[in-house]
PDB file of C-alpha atoms in Angstrom:
ATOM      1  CA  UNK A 373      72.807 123.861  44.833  1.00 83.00           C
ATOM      2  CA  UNK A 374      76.286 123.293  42.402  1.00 96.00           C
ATOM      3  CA  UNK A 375      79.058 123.660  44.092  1.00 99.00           C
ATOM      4  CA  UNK A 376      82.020 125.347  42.074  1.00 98.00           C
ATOM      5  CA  UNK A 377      86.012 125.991  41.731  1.00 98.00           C
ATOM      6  CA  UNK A 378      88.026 126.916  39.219  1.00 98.00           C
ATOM      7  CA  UNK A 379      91.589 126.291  38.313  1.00 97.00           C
ATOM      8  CA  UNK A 380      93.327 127.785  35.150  1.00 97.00           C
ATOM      9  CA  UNK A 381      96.228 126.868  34.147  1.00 94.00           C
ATOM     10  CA  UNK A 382      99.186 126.876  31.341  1.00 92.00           C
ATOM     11  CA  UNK A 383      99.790 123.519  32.193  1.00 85.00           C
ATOM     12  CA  UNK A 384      96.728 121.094  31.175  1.00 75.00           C
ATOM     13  CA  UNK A 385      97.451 118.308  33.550  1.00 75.00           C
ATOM     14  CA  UNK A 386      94.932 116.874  35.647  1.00 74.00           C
ATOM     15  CA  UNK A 387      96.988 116.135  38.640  1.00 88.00           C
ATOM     16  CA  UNK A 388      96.644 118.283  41.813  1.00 94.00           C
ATOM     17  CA  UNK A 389      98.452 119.247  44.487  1.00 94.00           C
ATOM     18  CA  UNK A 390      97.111 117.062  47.260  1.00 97.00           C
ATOM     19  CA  UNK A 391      96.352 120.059  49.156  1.00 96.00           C
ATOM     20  CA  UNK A 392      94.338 121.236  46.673  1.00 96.00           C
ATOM     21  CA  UNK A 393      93.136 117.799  46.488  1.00 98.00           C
ATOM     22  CA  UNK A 394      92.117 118.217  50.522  1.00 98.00           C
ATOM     23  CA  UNK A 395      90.455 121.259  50.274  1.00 98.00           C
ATOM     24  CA  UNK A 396      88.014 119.881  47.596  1.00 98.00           C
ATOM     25  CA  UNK A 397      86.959 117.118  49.767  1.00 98.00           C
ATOM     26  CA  UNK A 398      86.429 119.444  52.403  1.00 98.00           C
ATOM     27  CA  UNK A 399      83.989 121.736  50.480  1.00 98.00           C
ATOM     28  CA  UNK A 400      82.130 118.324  49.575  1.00 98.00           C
ATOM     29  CA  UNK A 401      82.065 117.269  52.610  1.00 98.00           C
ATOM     30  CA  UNK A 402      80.978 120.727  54.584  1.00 98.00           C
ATOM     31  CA  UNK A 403      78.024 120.546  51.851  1.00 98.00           C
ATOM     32  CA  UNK A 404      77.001 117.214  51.603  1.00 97.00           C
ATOM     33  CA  UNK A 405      74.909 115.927  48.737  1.00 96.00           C
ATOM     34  CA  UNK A 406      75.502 118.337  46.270  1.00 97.00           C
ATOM     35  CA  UNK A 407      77.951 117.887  42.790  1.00 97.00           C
ATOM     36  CA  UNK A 408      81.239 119.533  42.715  1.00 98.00           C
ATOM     37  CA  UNK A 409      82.743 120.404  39.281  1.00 98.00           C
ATOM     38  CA  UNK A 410      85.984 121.934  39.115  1.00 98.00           C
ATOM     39  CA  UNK A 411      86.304 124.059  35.872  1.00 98.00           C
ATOM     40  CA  UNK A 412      89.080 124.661  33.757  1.00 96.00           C
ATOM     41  CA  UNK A 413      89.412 127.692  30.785  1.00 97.00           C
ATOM     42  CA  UNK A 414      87.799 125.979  27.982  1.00 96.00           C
ATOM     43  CA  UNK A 415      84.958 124.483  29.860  1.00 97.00           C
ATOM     44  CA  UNK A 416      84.814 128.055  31.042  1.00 98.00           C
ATOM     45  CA  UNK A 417      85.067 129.579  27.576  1.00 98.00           C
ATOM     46  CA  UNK A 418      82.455 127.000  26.452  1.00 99.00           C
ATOM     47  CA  UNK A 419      79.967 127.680  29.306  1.00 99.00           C
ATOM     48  CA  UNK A 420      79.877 131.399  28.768  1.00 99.00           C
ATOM     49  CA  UNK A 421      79.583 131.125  24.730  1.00 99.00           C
ATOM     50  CA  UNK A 422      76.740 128.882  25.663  1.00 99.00           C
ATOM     51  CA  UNK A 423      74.906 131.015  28.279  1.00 99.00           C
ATOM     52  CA  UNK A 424      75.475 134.630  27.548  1.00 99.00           C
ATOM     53  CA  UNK A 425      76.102 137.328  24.521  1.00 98.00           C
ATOM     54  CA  UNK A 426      78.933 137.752  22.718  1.00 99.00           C
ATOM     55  CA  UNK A 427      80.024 140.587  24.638  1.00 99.00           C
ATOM     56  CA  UNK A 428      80.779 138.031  27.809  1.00 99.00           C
ATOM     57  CA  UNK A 429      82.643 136.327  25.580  1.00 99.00           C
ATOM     58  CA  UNK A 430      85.107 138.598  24.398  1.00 99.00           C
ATOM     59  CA  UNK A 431      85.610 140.279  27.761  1.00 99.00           C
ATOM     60  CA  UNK A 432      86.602 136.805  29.134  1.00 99.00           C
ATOM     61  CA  UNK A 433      88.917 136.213  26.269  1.00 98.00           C
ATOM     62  CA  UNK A 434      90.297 139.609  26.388  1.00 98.00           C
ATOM     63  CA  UNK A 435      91.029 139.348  30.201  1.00 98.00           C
ATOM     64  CA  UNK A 436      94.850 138.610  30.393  1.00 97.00           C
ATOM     65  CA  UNK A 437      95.590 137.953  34.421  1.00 97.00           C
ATOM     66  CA  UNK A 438      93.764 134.194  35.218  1.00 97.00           C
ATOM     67  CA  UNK A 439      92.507 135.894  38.296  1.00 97.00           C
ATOM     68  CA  UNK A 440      90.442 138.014  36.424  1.00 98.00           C
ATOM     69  CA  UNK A 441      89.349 135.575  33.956  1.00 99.00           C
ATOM     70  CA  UNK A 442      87.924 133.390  37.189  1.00 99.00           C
ATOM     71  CA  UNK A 443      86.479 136.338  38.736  1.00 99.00           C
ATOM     72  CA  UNK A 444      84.290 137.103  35.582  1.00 99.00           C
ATOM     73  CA  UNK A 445      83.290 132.887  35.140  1.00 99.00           C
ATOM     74  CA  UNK A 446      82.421 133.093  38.664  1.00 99.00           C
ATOM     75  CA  UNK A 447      79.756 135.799  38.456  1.00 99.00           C
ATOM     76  CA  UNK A 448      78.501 133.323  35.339  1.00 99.00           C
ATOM     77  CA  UNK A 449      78.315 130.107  36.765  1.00 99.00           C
ATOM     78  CA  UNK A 450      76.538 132.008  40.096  1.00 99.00           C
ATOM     79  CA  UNK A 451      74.546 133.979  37.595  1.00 99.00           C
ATOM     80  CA  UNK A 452      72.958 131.102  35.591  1.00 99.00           C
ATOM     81  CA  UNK A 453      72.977 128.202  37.768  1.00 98.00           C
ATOM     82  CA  UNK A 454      73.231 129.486  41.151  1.00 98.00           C
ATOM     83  CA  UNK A 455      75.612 127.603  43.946  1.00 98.00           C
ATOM     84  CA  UNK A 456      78.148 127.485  46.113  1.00 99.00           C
ATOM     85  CA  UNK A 457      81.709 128.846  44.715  1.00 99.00           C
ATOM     86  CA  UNK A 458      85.069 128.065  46.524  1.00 98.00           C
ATOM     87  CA  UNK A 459      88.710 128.636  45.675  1.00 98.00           C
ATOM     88  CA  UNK A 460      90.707 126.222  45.622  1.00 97.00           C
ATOM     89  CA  UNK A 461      92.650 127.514  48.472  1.00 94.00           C
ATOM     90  CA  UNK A 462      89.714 127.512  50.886  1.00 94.00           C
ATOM     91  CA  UNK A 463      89.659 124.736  53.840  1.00 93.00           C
ATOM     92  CA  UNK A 464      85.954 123.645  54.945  1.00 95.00           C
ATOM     93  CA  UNK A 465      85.148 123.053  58.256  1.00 92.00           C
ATOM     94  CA  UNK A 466      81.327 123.845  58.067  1.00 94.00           C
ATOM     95  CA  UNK A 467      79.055 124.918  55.681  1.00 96.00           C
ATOM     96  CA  UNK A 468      78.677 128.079  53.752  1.00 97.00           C
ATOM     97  CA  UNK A 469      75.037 129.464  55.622  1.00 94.00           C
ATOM     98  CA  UNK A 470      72.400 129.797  52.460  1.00 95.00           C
ATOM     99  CA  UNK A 471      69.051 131.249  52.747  1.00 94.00           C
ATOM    100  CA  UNK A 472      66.499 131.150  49.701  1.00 94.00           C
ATOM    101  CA  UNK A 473      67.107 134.187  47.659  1.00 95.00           C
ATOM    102  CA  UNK A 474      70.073 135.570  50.041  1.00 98.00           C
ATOM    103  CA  UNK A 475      73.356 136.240  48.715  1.00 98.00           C
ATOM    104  CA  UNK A 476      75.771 134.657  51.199  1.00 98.00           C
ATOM    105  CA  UNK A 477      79.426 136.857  51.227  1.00 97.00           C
ATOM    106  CA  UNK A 478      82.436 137.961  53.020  1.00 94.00           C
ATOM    107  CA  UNK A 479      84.676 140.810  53.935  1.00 88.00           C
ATOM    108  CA  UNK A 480      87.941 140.908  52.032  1.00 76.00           C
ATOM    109  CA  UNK A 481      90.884 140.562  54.209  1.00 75.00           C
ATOM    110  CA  UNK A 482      92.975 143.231  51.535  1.00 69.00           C
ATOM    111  CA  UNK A 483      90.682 146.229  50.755  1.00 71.00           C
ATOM    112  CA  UNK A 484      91.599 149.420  48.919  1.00 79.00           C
ATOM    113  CA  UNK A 485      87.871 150.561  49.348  1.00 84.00           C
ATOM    114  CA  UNK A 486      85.270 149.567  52.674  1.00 85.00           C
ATOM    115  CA  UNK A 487      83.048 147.958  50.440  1.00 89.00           C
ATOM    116  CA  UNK A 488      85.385 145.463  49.057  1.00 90.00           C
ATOM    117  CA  UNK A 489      83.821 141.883  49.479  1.00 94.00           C
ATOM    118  CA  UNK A 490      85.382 138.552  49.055  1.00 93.00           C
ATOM    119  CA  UNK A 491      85.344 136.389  45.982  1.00 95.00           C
ATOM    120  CA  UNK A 492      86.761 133.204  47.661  1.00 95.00           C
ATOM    121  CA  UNK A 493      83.249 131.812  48.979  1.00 97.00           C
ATOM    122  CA  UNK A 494      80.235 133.320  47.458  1.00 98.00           C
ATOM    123  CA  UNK A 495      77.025 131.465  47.657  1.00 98.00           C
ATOM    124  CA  UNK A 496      73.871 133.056  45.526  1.00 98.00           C
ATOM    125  CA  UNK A 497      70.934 131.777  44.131  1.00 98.00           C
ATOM    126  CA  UNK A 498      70.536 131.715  40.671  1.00 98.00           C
ATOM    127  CA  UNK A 499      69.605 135.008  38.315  1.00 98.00           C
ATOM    128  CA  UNK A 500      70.847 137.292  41.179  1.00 98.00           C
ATOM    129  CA  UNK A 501      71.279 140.454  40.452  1.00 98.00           C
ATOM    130  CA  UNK A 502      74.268 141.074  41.845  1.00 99.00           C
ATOM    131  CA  UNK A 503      75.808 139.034  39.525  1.00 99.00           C
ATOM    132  CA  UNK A 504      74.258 140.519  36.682  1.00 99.00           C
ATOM    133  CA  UNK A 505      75.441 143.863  37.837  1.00 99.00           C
ATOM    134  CA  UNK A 506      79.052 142.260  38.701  1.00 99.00           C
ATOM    135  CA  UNK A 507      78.797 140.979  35.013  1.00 99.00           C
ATOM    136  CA  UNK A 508      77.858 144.167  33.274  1.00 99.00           C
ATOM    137  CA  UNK A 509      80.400 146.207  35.618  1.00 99.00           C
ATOM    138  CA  UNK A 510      83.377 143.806  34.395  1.00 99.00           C
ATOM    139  CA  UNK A 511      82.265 144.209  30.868  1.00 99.00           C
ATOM    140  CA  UNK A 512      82.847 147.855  30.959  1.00 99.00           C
ATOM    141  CA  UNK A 513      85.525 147.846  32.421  1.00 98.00           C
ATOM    142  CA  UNK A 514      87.315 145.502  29.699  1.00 99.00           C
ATOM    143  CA  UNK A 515      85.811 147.925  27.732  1.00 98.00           C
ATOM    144  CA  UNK A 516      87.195 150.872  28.291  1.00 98.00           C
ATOM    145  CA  UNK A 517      90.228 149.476  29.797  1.00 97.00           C
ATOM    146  CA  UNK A 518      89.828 150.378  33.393  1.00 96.00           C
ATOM    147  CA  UNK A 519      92.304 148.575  35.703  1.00 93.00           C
ATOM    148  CA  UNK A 520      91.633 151.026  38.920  1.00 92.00           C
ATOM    149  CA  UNK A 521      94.310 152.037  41.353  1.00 92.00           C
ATOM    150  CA  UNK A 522      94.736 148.588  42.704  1.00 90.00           C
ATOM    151  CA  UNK A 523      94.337 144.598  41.165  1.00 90.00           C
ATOM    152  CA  UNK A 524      91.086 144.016  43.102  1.00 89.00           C
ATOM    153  CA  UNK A 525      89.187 147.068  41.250  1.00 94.00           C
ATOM    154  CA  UNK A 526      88.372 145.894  37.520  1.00 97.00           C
ATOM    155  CA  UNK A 527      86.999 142.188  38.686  1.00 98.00           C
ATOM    156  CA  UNK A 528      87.690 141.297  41.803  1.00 96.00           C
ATOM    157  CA  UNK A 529      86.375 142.379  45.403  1.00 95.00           C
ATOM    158  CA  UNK A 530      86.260 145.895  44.820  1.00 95.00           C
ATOM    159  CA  UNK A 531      83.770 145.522  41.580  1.00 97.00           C
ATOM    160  CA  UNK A 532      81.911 143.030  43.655  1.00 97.00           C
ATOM    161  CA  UNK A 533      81.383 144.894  46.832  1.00 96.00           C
ATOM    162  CA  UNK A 534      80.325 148.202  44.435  1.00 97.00           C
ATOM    163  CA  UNK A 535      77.621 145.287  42.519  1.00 98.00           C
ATOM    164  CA  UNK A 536      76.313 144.276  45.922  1.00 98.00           C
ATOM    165  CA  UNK A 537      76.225 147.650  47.078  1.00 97.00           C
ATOM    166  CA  UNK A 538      74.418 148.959  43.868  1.00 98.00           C
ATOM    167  CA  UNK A 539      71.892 145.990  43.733  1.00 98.00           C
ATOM    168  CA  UNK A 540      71.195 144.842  47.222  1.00 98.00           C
ATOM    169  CA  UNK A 541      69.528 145.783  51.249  1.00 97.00           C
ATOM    170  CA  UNK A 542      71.280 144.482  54.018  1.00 96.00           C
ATOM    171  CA  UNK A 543      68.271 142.009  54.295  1.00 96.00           C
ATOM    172  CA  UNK A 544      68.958 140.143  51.010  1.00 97.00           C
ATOM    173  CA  UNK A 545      72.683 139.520  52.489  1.00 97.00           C
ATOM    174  CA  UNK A 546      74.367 137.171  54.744  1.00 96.00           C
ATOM    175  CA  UNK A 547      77.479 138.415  55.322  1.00 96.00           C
ATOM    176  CA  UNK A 548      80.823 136.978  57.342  1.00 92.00           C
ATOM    177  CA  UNK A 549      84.086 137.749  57.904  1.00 82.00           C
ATOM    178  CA  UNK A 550      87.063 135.978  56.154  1.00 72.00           C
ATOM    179  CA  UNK A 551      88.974 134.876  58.401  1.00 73.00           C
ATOM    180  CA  UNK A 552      93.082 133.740  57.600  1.00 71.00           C
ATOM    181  CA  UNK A 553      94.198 130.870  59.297  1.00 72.00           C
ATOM    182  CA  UNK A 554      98.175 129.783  58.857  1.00 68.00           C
ATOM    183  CA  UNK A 555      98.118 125.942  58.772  1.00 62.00           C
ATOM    184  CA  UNK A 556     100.749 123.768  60.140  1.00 60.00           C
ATOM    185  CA  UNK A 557     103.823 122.848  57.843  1.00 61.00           C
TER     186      UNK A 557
END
């Protein structure tokens, strides 16, 4: 399975932070064997053109906050290849567990709803449905404009947790809990 992460930026440059740079080889290593890319907005752009309809498209170029720009590419890349995403944020120290056909999730940390579910690790296999749904869901949104009471509603955790919840049985999930760890200065 691909293993993903995302990073957009205003700046272009390839450098990163060597924490960043860490936490990379870390999700390599936890996972070894399998590519990582690292995506930026026009390979993003480029992918999605590429891979779904126009309407895709346009809701990832009309999404303004980066955040929600990633959180639609990531329900893409999932969608049509299938993998293991990570933010860039995320430290490995084991594997994320993946069972054929399984989604493999979290718990949020922040919820404004209890079926909020975290978009920091997500492993699924490809064509899940959850993703489709999670894809459709952000569409409409951009559609009509819906931002929701709170920043996680129109793409992030709360539209995920509502697309697992619509499309999935507590058998076709593993589920964890995220867990915040403050590392050492």
């Amino acid at each position: 399975m691909p293993l993903f992460s995302i990073l957009i930026t205003d700046d272009q440059s390839a450098d990163l932070p060597e924490r960043v740079s860490e936490n990379i080889r870390s999700f390599k290593a936890a996972h070894p064997g399998e590519q990582h890319v690292l995506f930026g907005e026009a390979e993003l752009s480029e992918f999605i053109a590429a891979h779904f309809d126009a309407e895709v498209l346009s809701a990832f170029r009309t999404l303004r906050p980066y955040t929600y720009k990633a959180d639609l590419a990531k329900y893409c890349l999932l969608y049509e290849r299938g993998g293991v995403y990570a933010d860039l944020s995320y430290e490995f120290l084991r594997g994320v567990p993946r069972e054929k056909g399984r989604l493999s999730v979290f718990r949020d940390l922040l919820s404004s709803t209890p079926w909020d579910t975290s978009l920091g690790v997500v492993a699924a296999p490809m064509r899940h449905r959850a993703m489709a749904k999670a894809i459709e869901l952000v569409c409409a949104n951009v559609k009509r404009e819906y931002y929701g009471p709170t920043a996680l509603c129109p793409t992030g955790p709360t539209l995920f947790g509502k697309a697992i919840a619509m499309t999935c049985d507590p058998e076709d999930l593993i589920v964890g809990e995220a867990v915040r760890l403050t590392l050492p200065t």
